[in-house]
Short mmCIF file of C-alpha atoms in Angstrom, two decimals:
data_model
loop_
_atom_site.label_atom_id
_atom_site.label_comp_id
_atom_site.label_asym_id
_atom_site.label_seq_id
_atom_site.Cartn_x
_atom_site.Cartn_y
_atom_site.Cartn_z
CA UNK V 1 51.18 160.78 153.17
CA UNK V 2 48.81 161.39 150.45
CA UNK V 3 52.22 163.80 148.48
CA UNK V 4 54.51 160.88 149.39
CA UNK V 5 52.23 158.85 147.46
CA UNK V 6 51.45 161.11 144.77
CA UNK V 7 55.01 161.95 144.35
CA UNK V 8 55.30 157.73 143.74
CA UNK V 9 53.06 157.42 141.66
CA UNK V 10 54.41 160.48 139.36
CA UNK V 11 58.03 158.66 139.23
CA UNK V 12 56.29 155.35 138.62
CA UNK V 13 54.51 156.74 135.95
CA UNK V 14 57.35 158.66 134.33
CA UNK V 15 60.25 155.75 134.83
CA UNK V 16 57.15 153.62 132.26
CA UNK V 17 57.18 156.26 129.67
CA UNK V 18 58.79 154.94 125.99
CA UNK V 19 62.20 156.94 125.42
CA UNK V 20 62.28 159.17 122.97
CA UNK V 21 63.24 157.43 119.43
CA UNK V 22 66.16 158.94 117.90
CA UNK V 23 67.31 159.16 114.45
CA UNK V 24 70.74 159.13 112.67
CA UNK V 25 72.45 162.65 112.78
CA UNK V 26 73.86 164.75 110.28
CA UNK V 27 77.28 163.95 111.03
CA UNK V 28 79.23 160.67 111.01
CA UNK V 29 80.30 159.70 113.90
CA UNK V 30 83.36 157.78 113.51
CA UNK V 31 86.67 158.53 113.34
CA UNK V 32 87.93 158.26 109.91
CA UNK V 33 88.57 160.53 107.15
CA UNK V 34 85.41 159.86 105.24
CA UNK V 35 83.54 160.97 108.41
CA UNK V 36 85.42 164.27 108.74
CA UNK V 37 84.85 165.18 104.70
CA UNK V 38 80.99 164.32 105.38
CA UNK V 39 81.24 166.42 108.37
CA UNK V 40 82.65 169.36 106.93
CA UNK V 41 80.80 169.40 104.03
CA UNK V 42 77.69 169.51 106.43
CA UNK V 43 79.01 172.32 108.38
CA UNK V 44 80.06 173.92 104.41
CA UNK V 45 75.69 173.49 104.52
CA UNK V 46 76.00 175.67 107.28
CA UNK V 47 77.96 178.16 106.58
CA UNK V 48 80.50 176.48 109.00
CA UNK V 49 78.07 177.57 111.78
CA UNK V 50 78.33 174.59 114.05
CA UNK V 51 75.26 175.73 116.33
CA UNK V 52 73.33 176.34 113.07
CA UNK V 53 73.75 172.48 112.12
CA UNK V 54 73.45 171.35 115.83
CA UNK V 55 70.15 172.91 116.52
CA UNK V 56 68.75 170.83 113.41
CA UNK V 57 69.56 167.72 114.92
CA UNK V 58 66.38 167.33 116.34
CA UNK V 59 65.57 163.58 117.76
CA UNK V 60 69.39 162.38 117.13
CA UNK V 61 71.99 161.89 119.51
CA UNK V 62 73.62 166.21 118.88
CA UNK V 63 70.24 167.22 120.13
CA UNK V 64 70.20 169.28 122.66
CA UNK V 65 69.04 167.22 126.06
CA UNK V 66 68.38 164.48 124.78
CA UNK V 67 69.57 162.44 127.57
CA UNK V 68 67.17 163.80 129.60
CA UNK V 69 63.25 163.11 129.96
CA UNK V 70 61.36 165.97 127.50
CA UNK V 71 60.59 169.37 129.38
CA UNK V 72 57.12 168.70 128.93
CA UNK V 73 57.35 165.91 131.16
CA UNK V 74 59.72 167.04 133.67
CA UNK V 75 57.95 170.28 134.26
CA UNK V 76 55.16 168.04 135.94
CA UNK V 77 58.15 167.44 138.74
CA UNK V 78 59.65 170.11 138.51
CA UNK V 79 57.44 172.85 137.52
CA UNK V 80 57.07 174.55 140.78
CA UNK V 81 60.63 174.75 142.03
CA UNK V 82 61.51 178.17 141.35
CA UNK V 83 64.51 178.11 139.07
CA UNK V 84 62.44 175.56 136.41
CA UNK V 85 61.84 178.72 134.07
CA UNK V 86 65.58 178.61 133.57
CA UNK V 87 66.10 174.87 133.49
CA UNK V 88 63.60 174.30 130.79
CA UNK V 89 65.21 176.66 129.04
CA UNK V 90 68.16 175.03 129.48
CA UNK V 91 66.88 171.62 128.43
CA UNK V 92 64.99 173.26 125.48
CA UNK V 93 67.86 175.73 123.79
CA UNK V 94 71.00 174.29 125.44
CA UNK V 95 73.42 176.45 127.34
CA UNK V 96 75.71 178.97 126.43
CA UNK V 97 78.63 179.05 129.08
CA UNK V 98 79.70 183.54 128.60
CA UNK V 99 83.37 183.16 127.67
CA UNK V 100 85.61 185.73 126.40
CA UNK V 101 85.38 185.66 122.71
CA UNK V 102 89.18 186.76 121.29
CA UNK V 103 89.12 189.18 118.80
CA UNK V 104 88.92 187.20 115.12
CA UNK V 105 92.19 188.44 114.30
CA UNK V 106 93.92 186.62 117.38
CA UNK V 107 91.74 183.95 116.80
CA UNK V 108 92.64 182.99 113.89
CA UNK V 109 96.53 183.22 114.42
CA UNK V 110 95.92 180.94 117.43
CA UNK V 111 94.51 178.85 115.76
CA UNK V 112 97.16 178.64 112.78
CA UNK V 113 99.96 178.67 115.62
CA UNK V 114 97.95 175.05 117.27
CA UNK V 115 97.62 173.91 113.78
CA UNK V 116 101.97 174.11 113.22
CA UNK V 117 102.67 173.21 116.62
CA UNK V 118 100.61 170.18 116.64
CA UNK V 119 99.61 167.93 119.79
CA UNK V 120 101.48 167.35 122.69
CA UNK V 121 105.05 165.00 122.09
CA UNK V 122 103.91 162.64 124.97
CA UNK V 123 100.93 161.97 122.43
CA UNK V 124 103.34 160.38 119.86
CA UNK V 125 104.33 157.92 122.90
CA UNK V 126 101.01 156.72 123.08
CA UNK V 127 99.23 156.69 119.70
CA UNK V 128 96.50 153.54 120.83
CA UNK V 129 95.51 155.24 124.04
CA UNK V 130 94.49 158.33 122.06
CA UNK V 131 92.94 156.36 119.07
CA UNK V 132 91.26 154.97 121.78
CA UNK V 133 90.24 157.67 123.80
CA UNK V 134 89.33 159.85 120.20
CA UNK V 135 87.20 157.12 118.82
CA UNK V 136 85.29 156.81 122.55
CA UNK V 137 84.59 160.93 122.00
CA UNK V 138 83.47 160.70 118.40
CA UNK V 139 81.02 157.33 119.23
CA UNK V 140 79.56 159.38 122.02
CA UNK V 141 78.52 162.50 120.25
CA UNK V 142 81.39 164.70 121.98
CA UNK V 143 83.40 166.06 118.54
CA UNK V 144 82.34 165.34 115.08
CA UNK V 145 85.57 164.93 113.43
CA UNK V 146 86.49 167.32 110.86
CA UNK V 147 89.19 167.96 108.25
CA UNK V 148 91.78 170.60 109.01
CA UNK V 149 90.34 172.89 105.83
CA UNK V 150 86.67 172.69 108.42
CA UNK V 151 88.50 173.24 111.25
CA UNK V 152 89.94 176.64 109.86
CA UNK V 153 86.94 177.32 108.55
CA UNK V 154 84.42 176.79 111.66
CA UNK V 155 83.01 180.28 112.81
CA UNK V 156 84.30 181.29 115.97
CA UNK V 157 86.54 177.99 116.00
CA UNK V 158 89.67 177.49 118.36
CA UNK V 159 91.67 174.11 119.32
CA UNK V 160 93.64 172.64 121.67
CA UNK V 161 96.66 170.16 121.11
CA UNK V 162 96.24 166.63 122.74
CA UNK V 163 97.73 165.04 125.58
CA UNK V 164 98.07 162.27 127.66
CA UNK V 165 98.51 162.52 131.41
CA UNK V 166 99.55 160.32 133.27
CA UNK V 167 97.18 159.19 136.26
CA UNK V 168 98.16 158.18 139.33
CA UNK V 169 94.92 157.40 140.98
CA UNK V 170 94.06 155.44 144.47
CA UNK V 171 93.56 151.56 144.51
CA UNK V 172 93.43 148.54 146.68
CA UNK V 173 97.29 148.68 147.48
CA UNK V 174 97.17 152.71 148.34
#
């Protein structure tokens, strides 16, 4: 009883906490070419190290965990379960999902071969859905939009063309 109530009064006393102010980042977010020549010339600040300009957004919408109560306070529930050590760190430095990291020389001619290619045809079919969709990412803090000369230039950087599938999802009638 006397845990139950604790416990209560901890999530009581954490859901009345202020949120964390945040300030403007680095990079515009919006989806224009003015934003993209900012952004690049902030990763060009960076050596075009896009962790390197990431981990100084501190208190804007790139930094890491932000969506998410500070460590500090979360550690009071959740400080004894036993993976917290690697949670906070987590919350604190991001994560880094191991991938396998192409040599730079494939890399780049990957990269070159996604640049001439280009997105998907289907994308061409449906130019406001993907404005749409684009400018949704970019508002959000998914991808800061970049020219093509950052894009080439972004350490470690790959792409992917666009597409548009199409859903066929469950609804009232089946």
């Amino acid at each position: 009883q006397a845990q139950e109530q604790w416990l209560g009064f901890l999530l009581y006393s954490i859901s009345k906490l202020p949120s964390q102010p945040t300030l403007p980042p680095g990079f515009q977010l919006a989806f224009t070419k003015a934003a993209a020549e900012h952004n690049t010339e902030v990763l060009w600040g960076h050596q075009f190290q896009l962790a390197n300009a990431i981990i100084l957004q501190q208190q804007s919408p790139l930094q890491f965990s932000l969506e998410f109560w500070q460590a500090e306070i979360l550690e009071f529930l959740c400080g004894n379960h036993p993976l917290w050590p690697q949670l906070k760190q987590y919350l604190v430095q991001g994560v880094s999902y191991a991938a396998a990291v192409p040599n730079e020389k494939n890399r780049i001619s990957n990269l070159s071969a996604a640049i001439d290619r280009g997105n998907h045809v289907f994308t061409l079919k449906h130019p406001k859905q993907i404005h749409k969709l684009m400018t949704k990412d970019v508002c959000r803090s998914y991808i800061p939009p970049l020219t093509m000369d950052g894009i080439r230039n972004l350490q470690g950087g790959e792409i992917a063309p666009l597409g548009v599938a199409k859903q066929f999802s469950i609804n009232e009638k089946g």
